[in-house]
């Protein structure tokens, strides 16, 4: 999807609510600096001072719309910025422009940082000839998830599940919570349990069966696995996706190949310890998704500043 069109995914009411909450957080009471700034018409320039991908325009607009200010953009969403670049101008009463300044810059810096990290990861993956999905995770900032997930999309990455309701993911703790090895004794719904070292097959089987029932026909089921045995068992129990977590590249690719040989329709996701530096090592013909928590957890923020013009003509009296 074109980056400009991504704004259509953001409900206006949600944008307005987020902007309102951020402004309320930054100024819940008296704003003494507004007395100093005054209400005269003002104009400010938004400058990009570090390279990266521009992301977050709809949120920036929503913040200043709440303050009765107007924003004019000089670069489209998803643009690659080369500093120093004048990205936009903001017009409105001086005290309103300054009230939104830090909130808007914080959001834009972080959203653009996520988009920049995502774009770099996608570029690194595509450089190997791999055509799968680079994705984020739920390792997001509380209260800021929509911005960070949106930033992933602008950067060309997939969001993965937005929240717990977007996909039924069975992780190691879910298998333990399903009752433990000694409590789970269920038959195989799609054939026999794969032969191999029975470390915890019954509990894992029960967890996948429960997830399959909860998902019904509307959701996919993904199961976190740390070995080929776990992956074969999960696939046989009805998993749609297998998350091979924390496997070294060599083991990852051989495990994925063996799994696909038996269950070719099951999608394979790789995750755990993947960075921009080692990402190419995880790209392979049997890997469908590579998820990276660092895209949202460790993306450096871009550097933006908002500077008022020294002289702005007052409008003629009406």
mmCIF file of C-alpha atoms in Angstrom, residues 31-216:
data_model
loop_
_atom_site.group_PDB
_atom_site.id
_atom_site.type_symbol
_atom_site.label_atom_id
_atom_site.label_comp_id
_atom_site.label_asym_id
_atom_site.label_seq_id
_atom_site.Cartn_x
_atom_site.Cartn_y
_atom_site.Cartn_z
ATOM 1 C CA UNK A 31 0.035 26.743 31.286
ATOM 2 C CA UNK A 32 1.987 29.759 32.487
ATOM 3 C CA UNK A 33 4.169 29.890 29.362
ATOM 4 C CA UNK A 34 1.083 30.692 27.262
ATOM 5 C CA UNK A 35 0.880 34.066 29.003
ATOM 6 C CA UNK A 36 4.365 34.807 27.745
ATOM 7 C CA UNK A 37 3.756 33.564 24.195
ATOM 8 C CA UNK A 38 0.443 35.337 23.715
ATOM 9 C CA UNK A 39 -2.209 34.706 21.071
ATOM 10 C CA UNK A 40 -0.783 36.633 18.113
ATOM 11 C CA UNK A 41 -0.747 34.810 14.750
ATOM 12 C CA UNK A 42 2.454 32.830 14.343
ATOM 13 C CA UNK A 43 4.149 30.554 11.870
ATOM 14 C CA UNK A 44 6.678 27.813 12.604
ATOM 15 C CA UNK A 45 8.864 25.617 10.423
ATOM 16 C CA UNK A 46 9.322 21.889 11.065
ATOM 17 C CA UNK A 47 12.926 20.874 10.360
ATOM 18 C CA UNK A 48 14.323 17.359 9.952
ATOM 19 C CA UNK A 49 17.851 17.298 11.352
ATOM 20 C CA UNK A 50 18.672 13.596 10.929
ATOM 21 C CA UNK A 51 18.204 11.204 7.998
ATOM 22 C CA UNK A 52 15.370 8.719 7.920
ATOM 23 C CA UNK A 53 11.825 7.986 6.799
ATOM 24 C CA UNK A 54 9.066 10.508 7.526
ATOM 25 C CA UNK A 55 6.131 8.889 9.344
ATOM 26 C CA UNK A 56 3.355 10.187 11.568
ATOM 27 C CA UNK A 57 1.745 12.969 9.558
ATOM 28 C CA UNK A 58 -1.873 12.037 10.484
ATOM 29 C CA UNK A 59 -1.047 12.125 14.208
ATOM 30 C CA UNK A 60 0.859 15.411 13.825
ATOM 31 C CA UNK A 61 -2.132 16.926 12.022
ATOM 32 C CA UNK A 62 -4.535 15.656 14.709
ATOM 33 C CA UNK A 63 -2.494 17.250 17.486
ATOM 34 C CA UNK A 64 -2.511 20.692 15.896
ATOM 35 C CA UNK A 65 -6.125 20.388 14.752
ATOM 36 C CA UNK A 66 -7.026 20.093 18.430
ATOM 37 C CA UNK A 67 -5.303 23.452 18.939
ATOM 38 C CA UNK A 68 -6.926 25.200 15.944
ATOM 39 C CA UNK A 69 -3.650 25.295 14.023
ATOM 40 C CA UNK A 70 -3.043 24.456 10.366
ATOM 41 C CA UNK A 71 -0.225 22.299 9.002
ATOM 42 C CA UNK A 72 1.223 22.497 5.474
ATOM 43 C CA UNK A 73 3.478 19.616 4.424
ATOM 44 C CA UNK A 74 6.324 19.770 1.901
ATOM 45 C CA UNK A 75 7.095 16.034 1.895
ATOM 46 C CA UNK A 76 4.676 13.093 1.522
ATOM 47 C CA UNK A 77 4.408 10.349 4.118
ATOM 48 C CA UNK A 78 7.165 7.768 3.696
ATOM 49 C CA UNK A 79 9.654 10.217 2.184
ATOM 50 C CA UNK A 80 13.350 9.636 2.757
ATOM 51 C CA UNK A 81 14.570 12.760 4.522
ATOM 52 C CA UNK A 82 18.045 14.191 4.005
ATOM 53 C CA UNK A 83 18.950 16.818 6.630
ATOM 54 C CA UNK A 84 18.568 19.628 6.996
ATOM 55 C CA UNK A 85 15.124 19.643 5.383
ATOM 56 C CA UNK A 86 12.128 21.899 5.901
ATOM 57 C CA UNK A 87 9.363 19.312 6.239
ATOM 58 C CA UNK A 88 6.286 21.394 7.102
ATOM 59 C CA UNK A 89 4.940 24.674 8.410
ATOM 60 C CA UNK A 90 2.478 25.193 11.255
ATOM 61 C CA UNK A 91 0.273 28.280 11.532
ATOM 62 C CA UNK A 92 -1.859 29.411 14.449
ATOM 63 C CA UNK A 93 -1.902 31.467 17.647
ATOM 64 C CA UNK A 94 1.579 31.486 19.172
ATOM 65 C CA UNK A 95 0.514 29.920 22.463
ATOM 66 C CA UNK A 96 -1.309 27.109 20.617
ATOM 67 C CA UNK A 97 1.624 26.307 18.337
ATOM 68 C CA UNK A 98 3.928 26.109 21.338
ATOM 69 C CA UNK A 99 1.452 24.040 23.343
ATOM 70 C CA UNK A 100 1.494 21.364 20.651
ATOM 71 C CA UNK A 101 5.210 21.635 19.862
ATOM 72 C CA UNK A 102 6.742 19.029 22.172
ATOM 73 C CA UNK A 103 3.858 16.566 21.933
ATOM 74 C CA UNK A 104 3.945 16.648 18.133
ATOM 75 C CA UNK A 105 7.745 16.416 17.949
ATOM 76 C CA UNK A 106 7.862 13.479 20.391
ATOM 77 C CA UNK A 107 5.319 11.560 18.342
ATOM 78 C CA UNK A 108 6.891 12.355 14.966
ATOM 79 C CA UNK A 109 10.416 11.514 16.127
ATOM 80 C CA UNK A 110 9.413 8.095 17.423
ATOM 81 C CA UNK A 111 7.044 7.174 14.622
ATOM 82 C CA UNK A 112 9.650 8.160 12.028
ATOM 83 C CA UNK A 113 12.281 6.212 13.943
ATOM 84 C CA UNK A 114 10.188 3.033 13.760
ATOM 85 C CA UNK A 115 9.513 3.596 10.053
ATOM 86 C CA UNK A 116 13.220 4.132 9.423
ATOM 87 C CA UNK A 117 14.194 0.929 11.248
ATOM 88 C CA UNK A 118 11.479 -1.007 9.411
ATOM 89 C CA UNK A 119 12.613 0.337 6.036
ATOM 90 C CA UNK A 120 16.223 -0.618 6.783
ATOM 91 C CA UNK A 121 15.171 -4.140 7.786
ATOM 92 C CA UNK A 122 13.039 -4.639 4.689
ATOM 93 C CA UNK A 123 15.862 -3.370 2.484
ATOM 94 C CA UNK A 124 18.350 -5.755 4.131
ATOM 95 C CA UNK A 125 15.986 -8.701 3.686
ATOM 96 C CA UNK A 126 15.183 -7.885 0.067
ATOM 97 C CA UNK A 127 18.903 -7.583 -0.623
ATOM 98 C CA UNK A 128 19.217 -11.333 -0.084
ATOM 99 C CA UNK A 129 16.463 -12.084 -2.605
ATOM 100 C CA UNK A 130 14.105 -13.204 0.168
ATOM 101 C CA UNK A 131 10.438 -12.330 -0.472
ATOM 102 C CA UNK A 132 8.815 -13.082 2.893
ATOM 103 C CA UNK A 133 7.423 -10.675 5.490
ATOM 104 C CA UNK A 134 9.514 -8.586 7.885
ATOM 105 C CA UNK A 135 7.230 -7.936 10.857
ATOM 106 C CA UNK A 136 7.094 -6.155 14.175
ATOM 107 C CA UNK A 137 5.864 -7.627 17.461
ATOM 108 C CA UNK A 138 3.755 -6.634 20.478
ATOM 109 C CA UNK A 139 6.861 -5.148 22.092
ATOM 110 C CA UNK A 140 5.403 -1.673 21.883
ATOM 111 C CA UNK A 141 5.180 1.332 24.197
ATOM 112 C CA UNK A 142 1.986 1.244 26.317
ATOM 113 C CA UNK A 143 -0.454 3.831 24.987
ATOM 114 C CA UNK A 144 1.612 4.353 21.851
ATOM 115 C CA UNK A 145 0.981 1.096 19.999
ATOM 116 C CA UNK A 146 -1.079 2.536 17.151
ATOM 117 C CA UNK A 147 1.664 5.021 16.298
ATOM 118 C CA UNK A 148 4.392 2.377 16.347
ATOM 119 C CA UNK A 149 2.379 -0.159 14.347
ATOM 120 C CA UNK A 150 1.573 2.575 11.829
ATOM 121 C CA UNK A 151 5.270 3.420 11.626
ATOM 122 C CA UNK A 152 6.012 -0.209 10.725
ATOM 123 C CA UNK A 153 3.579 0.001 7.814
ATOM 124 C CA UNK A 154 5.068 3.263 6.531
ATOM 125 C CA UNK A 155 8.491 1.609 6.596
ATOM 126 C CA UNK A 156 7.214 -1.315 4.540
ATOM 127 C CA UNK A 157 7.081 -3.929 7.300
ATOM 128 C CA UNK A 158 4.110 -5.973 8.522
ATOM 129 C CA UNK A 159 2.540 -5.158 11.871
ATOM 130 C CA UNK A 160 2.074 -8.795 12.967
ATOM 131 C CA UNK A 161 -0.943 -9.086 15.293
ATOM 132 C CA UNK A 162 -2.101 -5.708 16.527
ATOM 133 C CA UNK A 163 -3.314 -7.089 19.850
ATOM 134 C CA UNK A 164 -4.159 -10.366 21.551
ATOM 135 C CA UNK A 165 -7.372 -10.655 19.535
ATOM 136 C CA UNK A 166 -5.693 -10.596 16.141
ATOM 137 C CA UNK A 167 -4.149 -14.064 16.283
ATOM 138 C CA UNK A 168 -4.215 -16.972 18.732
ATOM 139 C CA UNK A 169 -0.596 -17.419 19.719
ATOM 140 C CA UNK A 170 0.286 -20.370 21.947
ATOM 141 C CA UNK A 171 3.583 -19.714 23.708
ATOM 142 C CA UNK A 172 5.581 -21.795 26.165
ATOM 143 C CA UNK A 173 3.763 -20.328 29.165
ATOM 144 C CA UNK A 174 0.393 -21.222 27.626
ATOM 145 C CA UNK A 175 1.540 -24.838 27.331
ATOM 146 C CA UNK A 176 2.470 -24.844 31.018
ATOM 147 C CA UNK A 177 -0.858 -23.208 31.920
ATOM 148 C CA UNK A 178 -2.721 -25.839 29.881
ATOM 149 C CA UNK A 179 -2.101 -28.265 32.704
ATOM 150 C CA UNK A 180 1.416 -29.567 32.496
ATOM 151 C CA UNK A 181 2.694 -32.780 31.019
ATOM 152 C CA UNK A 182 1.039 -35.084 33.507
ATOM 153 C CA UNK A 183 -2.500 -33.659 33.062
ATOM 154 C CA UNK A 184 -2.849 -33.697 29.294
ATOM 155 C CA UNK A 185 -3.771 -36.989 27.657
ATOM 156 C CA UNK A 186 -5.629 -36.218 24.432
ATOM 157 C CA UNK A 187 -5.807 -38.117 21.135
ATOM 158 C CA UNK A 188 -4.318 -36.687 17.953
ATOM 159 C CA UNK A 189 -6.959 -34.938 15.806
ATOM 160 C CA UNK A 190 -4.975 -35.049 12.554
ATOM 161 C CA UNK A 191 -3.035 -38.270 12.799
ATOM 162 C CA UNK A 192 -0.515 -39.728 15.173
ATOM 163 C CA UNK A 193 1.770 -37.692 17.378
ATOM 164 C CA UNK A 194 5.125 -37.501 15.573
ATOM 165 C CA UNK A 195 7.690 -39.936 16.869
ATOM 166 C CA UNK A 196 10.604 -38.455 18.751
ATOM 167 C CA UNK A 197 11.783 -37.493 22.225
ATOM 168 C CA UNK A 198 8.572 -36.898 24.209
ATOM 169 C CA UNK A 199 9.634 -33.875 26.223
ATOM 170 C CA UNK A 200 6.161 -32.342 26.670
ATOM 171 C CA UNK A 201 3.973 -33.553 23.794
ATOM 172 C CA UNK A 202 0.665 -34.077 25.648
ATOM 173 C CA UNK A 203 0.557 -30.598 27.205
ATOM 174 C CA UNK A 204 1.504 -28.887 23.977
ATOM 175 C CA UNK A 205 -1.099 -30.937 22.144
ATOM 176 C CA UNK A 206 -3.787 -29.869 24.615
ATOM 177 C CA UNK A 207 -2.800 -26.233 24.316
ATOM 178 C CA UNK A 208 -3.049 -26.282 20.526
ATOM 179 C CA UNK A 209 -6.408 -28.064 20.659
ATOM 180 C CA UNK A 210 -7.726 -25.417 23.037
ATOM 181 C CA UNK A 211 -6.431 -22.646 20.817
ATOM 182 C CA UNK A 212 -7.992 -24.246 17.745
ATOM 183 C CA UNK A 213 -11.375 -24.390 19.499
ATOM 184 C CA UNK A 214 -11.116 -20.766 20.645
ATOM 185 C CA UNK A 215 -10.097 -19.550 17.196
ATOM 186 C CA UNK A 216 -12.975 -21.304 15.431
#
